[in-house]
Amino acid sequence: GQTKDSLDDRYIYTCLLGCIEDALKREYQKGNSWLMEIVEEVISNARLRIQLAEESKHLREIEKSVKKHKVSEKFKSCDTYQEGKVEETEFLEGDSAGDRVKTARANFQCYLAIRGKSLNIYKASIDKLLANREIQDIISALGCGIDLGIDGYESFDINKLKVGKIIFLPDADIDGRHIAMLLFLIFYKLFPELLYRGLVYVADTPLYVINLKDNTSVYCMDEKELKEKRAEIGEGR
């Protein structure tokens, strides 16, 4: 062409293509390692594209059913959530803290009781993950869709997020830490952008409480602090 950035003469194009193709065939018959590696990579990439295309079609069908899912009665809304005040709304997640949260939460805190141990999804396939009713509740409550990291499959939209902060409420014991990690994995697989933006928090709750005779309470984060507070308070109180 006039700008010398393309070849639009069909005859020259055919000649060059034939020469290159013949040369590549000779090298392929020799089994040269550099060419064999390129061929294997091309084949592998082609298979991957086909697999992702099939998987994407399957996942779209699954996601359609997920989008139709209405959040269960486990989800307790709040004033700011219903009013669409995203930045002011906090989304609390947990299970064992549920009864306390229901009575103690503020009007800007919505809550979803999640049984963390039932969500061990580290090795779970995406379709099994999305078929989980509790995960469907999370997706419905957040409203921003999911991000599966597949090219050409875009369903996540941060602008549709219905809350400004997500807070896990696990117990302070080992089981609670395990549940917090399982919840983290859900967000890592389905909502990584929320992690990158610093919107996900884990509440650091006390492990022990000392109920005093004057009807007040002292909270301790661990056994060491419990011993220190007991020594400080004394047995008489």
PDB file of C-alpha atoms in Angstrom:
ATOM      1  CA  GLY A   1       0.000   0.000   0.000  1.00  0.00           C
ATOM      2  CA  GLN A   2       0.970   3.662  -0.282  1.00  0.00           C
ATOM      3  CA  THR A   3       1.705   3.854   3.455  1.00  0.00           C
ATOM      4  CA  LYS A   4       3.852   0.673   3.278  1.00  0.00           C
ATOM      5  CA  ASP A   5       2.095  -0.871   6.274  1.00  0.00           C
ATOM      6  CA  SER A   6       0.117  -3.541   4.399  1.00  0.00           C
ATOM      7  CA  LEU A   7       0.475  -5.819   1.378  1.00  0.00           C
ATOM      8  CA  ASP A   8      -2.573  -5.583  -0.848  1.00  0.00           C
ATOM      9  CA  ASP A   9      -1.115  -7.180  -4.012  1.00  0.00           C
ATOM     10  CA  ARG A  10      -2.756 -10.609  -4.116  1.00  0.00           C
ATOM     11  CA  TYR A  11      -0.091 -12.225  -6.322  1.00  0.00           C
ATOM     12  CA  ILE A  12       2.809 -11.197  -4.057  1.00  0.00           C
ATOM     13  CA  TYR A  13       0.808 -12.189  -1.015  1.00  0.00           C
ATOM     14  CA  THR A  14       0.206 -15.690  -2.446  1.00  0.00           C
ATOM     15  CA  CYS A  15       3.880 -16.140  -3.349  1.00  0.00           C
ATOM     16  CA  LEU A  16       5.104 -15.094   0.090  1.00  0.00           C
ATOM     17  CA  LEU A  17       2.529 -17.265   1.842  1.00  0.00           C
ATOM     18  CA  GLY A  18       3.556 -20.284  -0.214  1.00  0.00           C
ATOM     19  CA  CYS A  19       7.277 -19.766   0.498  1.00  0.00           C
ATOM     20  CA  ILE A  20       6.710 -19.371   4.250  1.00  0.00           C
ATOM     21  CA  GLU A  21       4.358 -22.352   4.400  1.00  0.00           C
ATOM     22  CA  ASP A  22       6.855 -24.609   2.546  1.00  0.00           C
ATOM     23  CA  ALA A  23       9.693 -23.515   4.824  1.00  0.00           C
ATOM     24  CA  LEU A  24       7.642 -24.201   7.944  1.00  0.00           C
ATOM     25  CA  LYS A  25       6.628 -27.647   6.665  1.00  0.00           C
ATOM     26  CA  ARG A  26      10.290 -28.591   6.092  1.00  0.00           C
ATOM     27  CA  GLU A  27      11.245 -27.441   9.587  1.00  0.00           C
ATOM     28  CA  TYR A  28       8.250 -29.276  11.069  1.00  0.00           C
ATOM     29  CA  GLN A  29       9.277 -32.530   9.340  1.00  0.00           C
ATOM     30  CA  LYS A  30      12.753 -32.126  10.844  1.00  0.00           C
ATOM     31  CA  GLY A  31      11.138 -31.863  14.259  1.00  0.00           C
ATOM     32  CA  ASN A  32      12.989 -28.666  15.187  1.00  0.00           C
ATOM     33  CA  SER A  33      12.274 -27.968  18.864  1.00  0.00           C
ATOM     34  CA  TRP A  34      11.575 -24.229  18.489  1.00  0.00           C
ATOM     35  CA  LEU A  35       8.861 -24.861  15.906  1.00  0.00           C
ATOM     36  CA  MET A  36       7.366 -27.824  17.774  1.00  0.00           C
ATOM     37  CA  GLU A  37       7.048 -25.647  20.893  1.00  0.00           C
ATOM     38  CA  ILE A  38       5.247 -22.932  18.904  1.00  0.00           C
ATOM     39  CA  VAL A  39       2.881 -25.487  17.354  1.00  0.00           C
ATOM     40  CA  GLU A  40       2.080 -26.996  20.759  1.00  0.00           C
ATOM     41  CA  GLU A  41       1.439 -23.545  22.209  1.00  0.00           C
ATOM     42  CA  VAL A  42      -0.877 -22.618  19.329  1.00  0.00           C
ATOM     43  CA  ILE A  43      -2.820 -25.879  19.733  1.00  0.00           C
ATOM     44  CA  SER A  44      -3.007 -25.421  23.511  1.00  0.00           C
ATOM     45  CA  ASN A  45      -4.270 -21.842  23.187  1.00  0.00           C
ATOM     46  CA  ALA A  46      -6.874 -22.896  20.619  1.00  0.00           C
ATOM     47  CA  ARG A  47      -8.167 -25.651  22.903  1.00  0.00           C
ATOM     48  CA  LEU A  48      -8.281 -23.219  25.819  1.00  0.00           C
ATOM     49  CA  ARG A  49     -10.305 -20.694  23.791  1.00  0.00           C
ATOM     50  CA  ILE A  50     -12.786 -23.411  22.808  1.00  0.00           C
ATOM     51  CA  GLN A  51     -13.052 -24.615  26.413  1.00  0.00           C
ATOM     52  CA  LEU A  52     -13.593 -21.093  27.748  1.00  0.00           C
ATOM     53  CA  ALA A  53     -16.216 -20.384  25.091  1.00  0.00           C
ATOM     54  CA  GLU A  54     -18.158 -23.517  26.072  1.00  0.00           C
ATOM     55  CA  GLU A  55     -17.717 -22.806  29.786  1.00  0.00           C
ATOM     56  CA  SER A  56     -18.769 -19.189  29.340  1.00  0.00           C
ATOM     57  CA  LYS A  57     -21.989 -20.275  27.610  1.00  0.00           C
ATOM     58  CA  HIS A  58     -22.694 -22.732  30.420  1.00  0.00           C
ATOM     59  CA  LEU A  59     -21.965 -20.149  33.112  1.00  0.00           C
ATOM     60  CA  ARG A  60     -24.231 -17.588  31.484  1.00  0.00           C
ATOM     61  CA  GLU A  61     -27.092 -20.062  31.737  1.00  0.00           C
ATOM     62  CA  ILE A  62     -26.266 -20.637  35.408  1.00  0.00           C
ATOM     63  CA  GLU A  63     -25.972 -16.921  36.102  1.00  0.00           C
ATOM     64  CA  LYS A  64     -29.383 -16.258  34.572  1.00  0.00           C
ATOM     65  CA  SER A  65     -30.922 -18.555  37.158  1.00  0.00           C
ATOM     66  CA  VAL A  66     -28.846 -16.896  39.902  1.00  0.00           C
ATOM     67  CA  LYS A  67     -30.057 -13.442  38.873  1.00  0.00           C
ATOM     68  CA  LYS A  68     -33.647 -14.632  39.234  1.00  0.00           C
ATOM     69  CA  HIS A  69     -32.894 -15.731  42.792  1.00  0.00           C
ATOM     70  CA  LYS A  70     -34.464 -13.575  45.473  1.00  0.00           C
ATOM     71  CA  VAL A  71     -32.461 -13.186  48.659  1.00  0.00           C
ATOM     72  CA  SER A  72     -33.813 -15.454  51.403  1.00  0.00           C
ATOM     73  CA  GLU A  73     -35.350 -14.510  54.735  1.00  0.00           C
ATOM     74  CA  LYS A  74     -31.906 -14.849  56.304  1.00  0.00           C
ATOM     75  CA  PHE A  75     -31.132 -11.412  54.888  1.00  0.00           C
ATOM     76  CA  LYS A  76     -32.240  -8.573  57.158  1.00  0.00           C
ATOM     77  CA  SER A  77     -32.383  -5.247  55.374  1.00  0.00           C
ATOM     78  CA  CYS A  78     -31.884  -1.782  56.873  1.00  0.00           C
ATOM     79  CA  ASP A  79     -33.051   1.787  56.225  1.00  0.00           C
ATOM     80  CA  THR A  80     -30.068   2.942  54.153  1.00  0.00           C
ATOM     81  CA  TYR A  81     -30.100  -0.261  52.045  1.00  0.00           C
ATOM     82  CA  GLN A  82     -33.756   0.257  51.132  1.00  0.00           C
ATOM     83  CA  GLU A  83     -33.156   3.951  50.447  1.00  0.00           C
ATOM     84  CA  GLY A  84     -30.251   3.198  48.093  1.00  0.00           C
ATOM     85  CA  LYS A  85     -27.655   5.027  50.224  1.00  0.00           C
ATOM     86  CA  VAL A  86     -24.782   2.791  49.157  1.00  0.00           C
ATOM     87  CA  GLU A  87     -21.851   4.570  50.807  1.00  0.00           C
ATOM     88  CA  GLU A  88     -23.603   4.646  54.181  1.00  0.00           C
ATOM     89  CA  THR A  89     -24.643   0.978  54.190  1.00  0.00           C
ATOM     90  CA  GLU A  90     -22.669  -1.790  55.889  1.00  0.00           C
ATOM     91  CA  PHE A  91     -23.268  -5.439  54.979  1.00  0.00           C
ATOM     92  CA  LEU A  92     -22.647  -7.774  57.935  1.00  0.00           C
ATOM     93  CA  GLU A  93     -22.044 -11.488  57.382  1.00  0.00           C
ATOM     94  CA  GLY A  94     -21.913 -14.305  59.906  1.00  0.00           C
ATOM     95  CA  ASP A  95     -23.989 -16.937  61.650  1.00  0.00           C
ATOM     96  CA  SER A  96     -23.196 -17.521  65.325  1.00  0.00           C
ATOM     97  CA  ALA A  97     -23.368 -13.761  65.975  1.00  0.00           C
ATOM     98  CA  GLY A  98     -26.770 -13.556  64.303  1.00  0.00           C
ATOM     99  CA  ASP A  99     -29.019 -13.164  67.350  1.00  0.00           C
ATOM    100  CA  ARG A 100     -26.835 -10.453  68.834  1.00  0.00           C
ATOM    101  CA  VAL A 101     -26.485  -8.571  65.551  1.00  0.00           C
ATOM    102  CA  LYS A 102     -30.236  -8.480  64.981  1.00  0.00           C
ATOM    103  CA  THR A 103     -30.740  -6.459  68.146  1.00  0.00           C
ATOM    104  CA  ALA A 104     -27.484  -4.493  68.235  1.00  0.00           C
ATOM    105  CA  ARG A 105     -27.056  -3.377  64.627  1.00  0.00           C
ATOM    106  CA  ALA A 106     -27.671   0.209  63.542  1.00  0.00           C
ATOM    107  CA  ASN A 107     -30.123   1.408  60.888  1.00  0.00           C
ATOM    108  CA  PHE A 108     -27.291   1.489  58.324  1.00  0.00           C
ATOM    109  CA  GLN A 109     -26.320  -2.165  58.826  1.00  0.00           C
ATOM    110  CA  CYS A 110     -27.988  -4.981  56.898  1.00  0.00           C
ATOM    111  CA  TYR A 111     -27.235  -8.550  57.865  1.00  0.00           C
ATOM    112  CA  LEU A 112     -27.027 -12.023  56.299  1.00  0.00           C
ATOM    113  CA  ALA A 113     -26.618 -15.166  58.397  1.00  0.00           C
ATOM    114  CA  ILE A 114     -24.065 -17.381  56.628  1.00  0.00           C
ATOM    115  CA  ARG A 115     -23.148 -20.881  57.761  1.00  0.00           C
ATOM    116  CA  GLY A 116     -19.467 -20.589  56.900  1.00  0.00           C
ATOM    117  CA  LYS A 117     -18.479 -24.244  57.294  1.00  0.00           C
ATOM    118  CA  SER A 118     -20.913 -25.269  54.586  1.00  0.00           C
ATOM    119  CA  LEU A 119     -19.069 -23.088  52.068  1.00  0.00           C
ATOM    120  CA  ASN A 120     -15.701 -24.800  51.691  1.00  0.00           C
ATOM    121  CA  ILE A 121     -15.264 -23.785  48.068  1.00  0.00           C
ATOM    122  CA  TYR A 122     -11.488 -23.798  47.573  1.00  0.00           C
ATOM    123  CA  LYS A 123     -11.658 -26.734  45.144  1.00  0.00           C
ATOM    124  CA  ALA A 124     -15.306 -26.343  44.134  1.00  0.00           C
ATOM    125  CA  SER A 125     -16.137 -25.812  40.468  1.00  0.00           C
ATOM    126  CA  ILE A 126     -17.781 -22.533  39.468  1.00  0.00           C
ATOM    127  CA  ASP A 127     -21.126 -24.161  38.657  1.00  0.00           C
ATOM    128  CA  LYS A 128     -21.278 -25.872  42.074  1.00  0.00           C
ATOM    129  CA  LEU A 129     -20.236 -22.615  43.679  1.00  0.00           C
ATOM    130  CA  LEU A 130     -23.036 -20.666  42.031  1.00  0.00           C
ATOM    131  CA  ALA A 131     -25.553 -23.408  42.831  1.00  0.00           C
ATOM    132  CA  ASN A 132     -25.030 -22.862  46.576  1.00  0.00           C
ATOM    133  CA  ARG A 133     -28.099 -21.134  48.022  1.00  0.00           C
ATOM    134  CA  GLU A 134     -26.126 -19.075  50.536  1.00  0.00           C
ATOM    135  CA  ILE A 135     -23.748 -17.816  47.854  1.00  0.00           C
ATOM    136  CA  GLN A 136     -26.782 -16.937  45.744  1.00  0.00           C
ATOM    137  CA  ASP A 137     -28.026 -14.904  48.722  1.00  0.00           C
ATOM    138  CA  ILE A 138     -24.721 -12.998  48.837  1.00  0.00           C
ATOM    139  CA  ILE A 139     -24.835 -12.301  45.085  1.00  0.00           C
ATOM    140  CA  SER A 140     -28.449 -11.079  45.292  1.00  0.00           C
ATOM    141  CA  ALA A 141     -27.838  -8.897  48.346  1.00  0.00           C
ATOM    142  CA  LEU A 142     -24.729  -7.209  46.885  1.00  0.00           C
ATOM    143  CA  GLY A 143     -26.309  -6.690  43.452  1.00  0.00           C
ATOM    144  CA  CYS A 144     -23.051  -6.084  41.552  1.00  0.00           C
ATOM    145  CA  GLY A 145     -22.796  -9.403  39.695  1.00  0.00           C
ATOM    146  CA  ILE A 146     -19.729 -11.650  39.735  1.00  0.00           C
ATOM    147  CA  ASP A 147     -16.256 -11.609  38.211  1.00  0.00           C
ATOM    148  CA  LEU A 148     -14.965 -15.024  37.092  1.00  0.00           C
ATOM    149  CA  GLY A 149     -11.830 -13.730  35.380  1.00  0.00           C
ATOM    150  CA  ILE A 150     -12.825 -15.105  31.952  1.00  0.00           C
ATOM    151  CA  ASP A 151     -12.152 -12.939  28.898  1.00  0.00           C
ATOM    152  CA  GLY A 152     -15.357 -12.042  27.111  1.00  0.00           C
ATOM    153  CA  TYR A 153     -17.448 -12.889  30.156  1.00  0.00           C
ATOM    154  CA  GLU A 154     -18.184  -9.648  31.934  1.00  0.00           C
ATOM    155  CA  SER A 155     -21.016  -9.549  34.455  1.00  0.00           C
ATOM    156  CA  PHE A 156     -19.472  -7.655  37.374  1.00  0.00           C
ATOM    157  CA  ASP A 157     -20.430  -3.975  37.682  1.00  0.00           C
ATOM    158  CA  ILE A 158     -19.102  -2.067  40.684  1.00  0.00           C
ATOM    159  CA  ASN A 159     -21.614   0.719  40.018  1.00  0.00           C
ATOM    160  CA  LYS A 160     -24.460  -1.654  40.910  1.00  0.00           C
ATOM    161  CA  LEU A 161     -23.042  -2.515  44.336  1.00  0.00           C
ATOM    162  CA  LYS A 162     -25.714  -1.875  46.969  1.00  0.00           C
ATOM    163  CA  VAL A 163     -23.427  -1.508  50.012  1.00  0.00           C
ATOM    164  CA  GLY A 164     -20.376   0.542  50.881  1.00  0.00           C
ATOM    165  CA  LYS A 165     -18.665  -1.907  53.220  1.00  0.00           C
ATOM    166  CA  ILE A 166     -18.723  -5.682  53.823  1.00  0.00           C
ATOM    167  CA  ILE A 167     -17.849  -6.933  57.310  1.00  0.00           C
ATOM    168  CA  PHE A 168     -17.344 -10.587  58.300  1.00  0.00           C
ATOM    169  CA  LEU A 169     -18.426 -11.364  61.868  1.00  0.00           C
ATOM    170  CA  PRO A 170     -16.714 -14.645  62.830  1.00  0.00           C
ATOM    171  CA  ASP A 171     -16.257 -15.905  66.372  1.00  0.00           C
ATOM    172  CA  ALA A 172     -12.877 -15.246  67.964  1.00  0.00           C
ATOM    173  CA  ASP A 173     -11.980 -18.946  68.229  1.00  0.00           C
ATOM    174  CA  ILE A 174     -10.273 -21.242  65.701  1.00  0.00           C
ATOM    175  CA  ASP A 175     -13.575 -22.194  64.070  1.00  0.00           C
ATOM    176  CA  GLY A 176     -14.351 -18.508  63.587  1.00  0.00           C
ATOM    177  CA  ARG A 177     -11.030 -17.912  61.850  1.00  0.00           C
ATOM    178  CA  HIS A 178     -11.703 -20.864  59.583  1.00  0.00           C
ATOM    179  CA  ILE A 179     -15.132 -19.460  58.664  1.00  0.00           C
ATOM    180  CA  ALA A 180     -13.616 -16.031  57.983  1.00  0.00           C
ATOM    181  CA  MET A 181     -11.157 -17.639  55.551  1.00  0.00           C
ATOM    182  CA  LEU A 182     -13.971 -19.492  53.759  1.00  0.00           C
ATOM    183  CA  LEU A 183     -15.906 -16.242  53.366  1.00  0.00           C
ATOM    184  CA  PHE A 184     -12.751 -14.581  52.068  1.00  0.00           C
ATOM    185  CA  LEU A 185     -12.370 -17.317  49.434  1.00  0.00           C
ATOM    186  CA  ILE A 186     -15.907 -16.659  48.191  1.00  0.00           C
ATOM    187  CA  PHE A 187     -15.053 -13.004  47.593  1.00  0.00           C
ATOM    188  CA  TYR A 188     -11.662 -13.914  46.133  1.00  0.00           C
ATOM    189  CA  LYS A 189     -13.353 -16.173  43.553  1.00  0.00           C
ATOM    190  CA  LEU A 190     -16.458 -14.125  42.797  1.00  0.00           C
ATOM    191  CA  PHE A 191     -15.844 -10.496  43.877  1.00  0.00           C
ATOM    192  CA  PRO A 192     -12.041  -9.860  43.740  1.00  0.00           C
ATOM    193  CA  GLU A 193     -12.575  -6.177  42.873  1.00  0.00           C
ATOM    194  CA  LEU A 194     -14.230  -5.618  46.265  1.00  0.00           C
ATOM    195  CA  LEU A 195     -11.069  -6.926  47.941  1.00  0.00           C
ATOM    196  CA  TYR A 196      -8.802  -4.757  45.770  1.00  0.00           C
ATOM    197  CA  ARG A 197     -10.847  -1.678  46.656  1.00  0.00           C
ATOM    198  CA  GLY A 198     -10.588  -2.384  50.387  1.00  0.00           C
ATOM    199  CA  LEU A 199     -14.328  -2.800  50.911  1.00  0.00           C
ATOM    200  CA  VAL A 200     -14.121  -6.113  52.810  1.00  0.00           C
ATOM    201  CA  TYR A 201     -13.341  -6.214  56.542  1.00  0.00           C
ATOM    202  CA  VAL A 202     -13.090  -8.865  59.275  1.00  0.00           C
ATOM    203  CA  ALA A 203     -14.379  -7.882  62.722  1.00  0.00           C
ATOM    204  CA  ASP A 204     -11.838  -8.655  65.453  1.00  0.00           C
ATOM    205  CA  THR A 205     -14.146  -9.874  68.215  1.00  0.00           C
ATOM    206  CA  PRO A 206     -13.262 -10.683  71.856  1.00  0.00           C
ATOM    207  CA  LEU A 207     -12.963 -14.322  72.907  1.00  0.00           C
ATOM    208  CA  TYR A 208     -13.940 -13.922  76.579  1.00  0.00           C
ATOM    209  CA  VAL A 209     -16.271 -11.778  78.670  1.00  0.00           C
ATOM    210  CA  ILE A 210     -16.126 -11.188  82.434  1.00  0.00           C
ATOM    211  CA  ASN A 211     -19.530 -10.376  83.930  1.00  0.00           C
ATOM    212  CA  LEU A 212     -19.122  -8.222  87.037  1.00  0.00           C
ATOM    213  CA  LYS A 213     -21.413  -8.000  90.059  1.00  0.00           C
ATOM    214  CA  ASP A 214     -22.426  -4.443  89.174  1.00  0.00           C
ATOM    215  CA  ASN A 215     -23.953  -5.769  85.913  1.00  0.00           C
ATOM    216  CA  THR A 216     -21.117  -4.410  83.754  1.00  0.00           C
ATOM    217  CA  SER A 217     -18.907  -6.530  81.509  1.00  0.00           C
ATOM    218  CA  VAL A 218     -15.223  -6.600  80.605  1.00  0.00           C
ATOM    219  CA  TYR A 219     -14.247  -8.089  77.232  1.00  0.00           C
ATOM    220  CA  CYS A 220     -10.920  -9.841  76.591  1.00  0.00           C
ATOM    221  CA  MET A 221      -9.449 -10.581  73.185  1.00  0.00           C
ATOM    222  CA  ASP A 222      -7.510 -13.702  74.254  1.00  0.00           C
ATOM    223  CA  GLU A 223      -6.568 -15.878  77.225  1.00  0.00           C
ATOM    224  CA  LYS A 224      -3.582 -13.704  78.108  1.00  0.00           C
ATOM    225  CA  GLU A 225      -5.757 -10.604  78.420  1.00  0.00           C
ATOM    226  CA  LEU A 226      -8.321 -12.633  80.385  1.00  0.00           C
ATOM    227  CA  LYS A 227      -5.721 -13.517  83.026  1.00  0.00           C
ATOM    228  CA  GLU A 228      -4.498  -9.923  83.193  1.00  0.00           C
ATOM    229  CA  LYS A 229      -8.028  -8.520  83.632  1.00  0.00           C
ATOM    230  CA  ARG A 230      -8.893 -11.087  86.287  1.00  0.00           C
ATOM    231  CA  ALA A 231      -5.798 -10.138  88.245  1.00  0.00           C
ATOM    232  CA  GLU A 232      -6.583  -6.454  87.802  1.00  0.00           C
ATOM    233  CA  ILE A 233     -10.262  -6.748  88.785  1.00  0.00           C
ATOM    234  CA  GLY A 234      -9.799  -9.158  91.683  1.00  0.00           C
ATOM    235  CA  GLU A 235     -12.084 -11.961  92.791  1.00  0.00           C
ATOM    236  CA  GLY A 236     -14.316  -9.698  94.913  1.00  0.00           C
ATOM    237  CA  ARG A 237     -15.783  -7.898  91.928  1.00  0.00           C
TER     238      ARG A 237
END
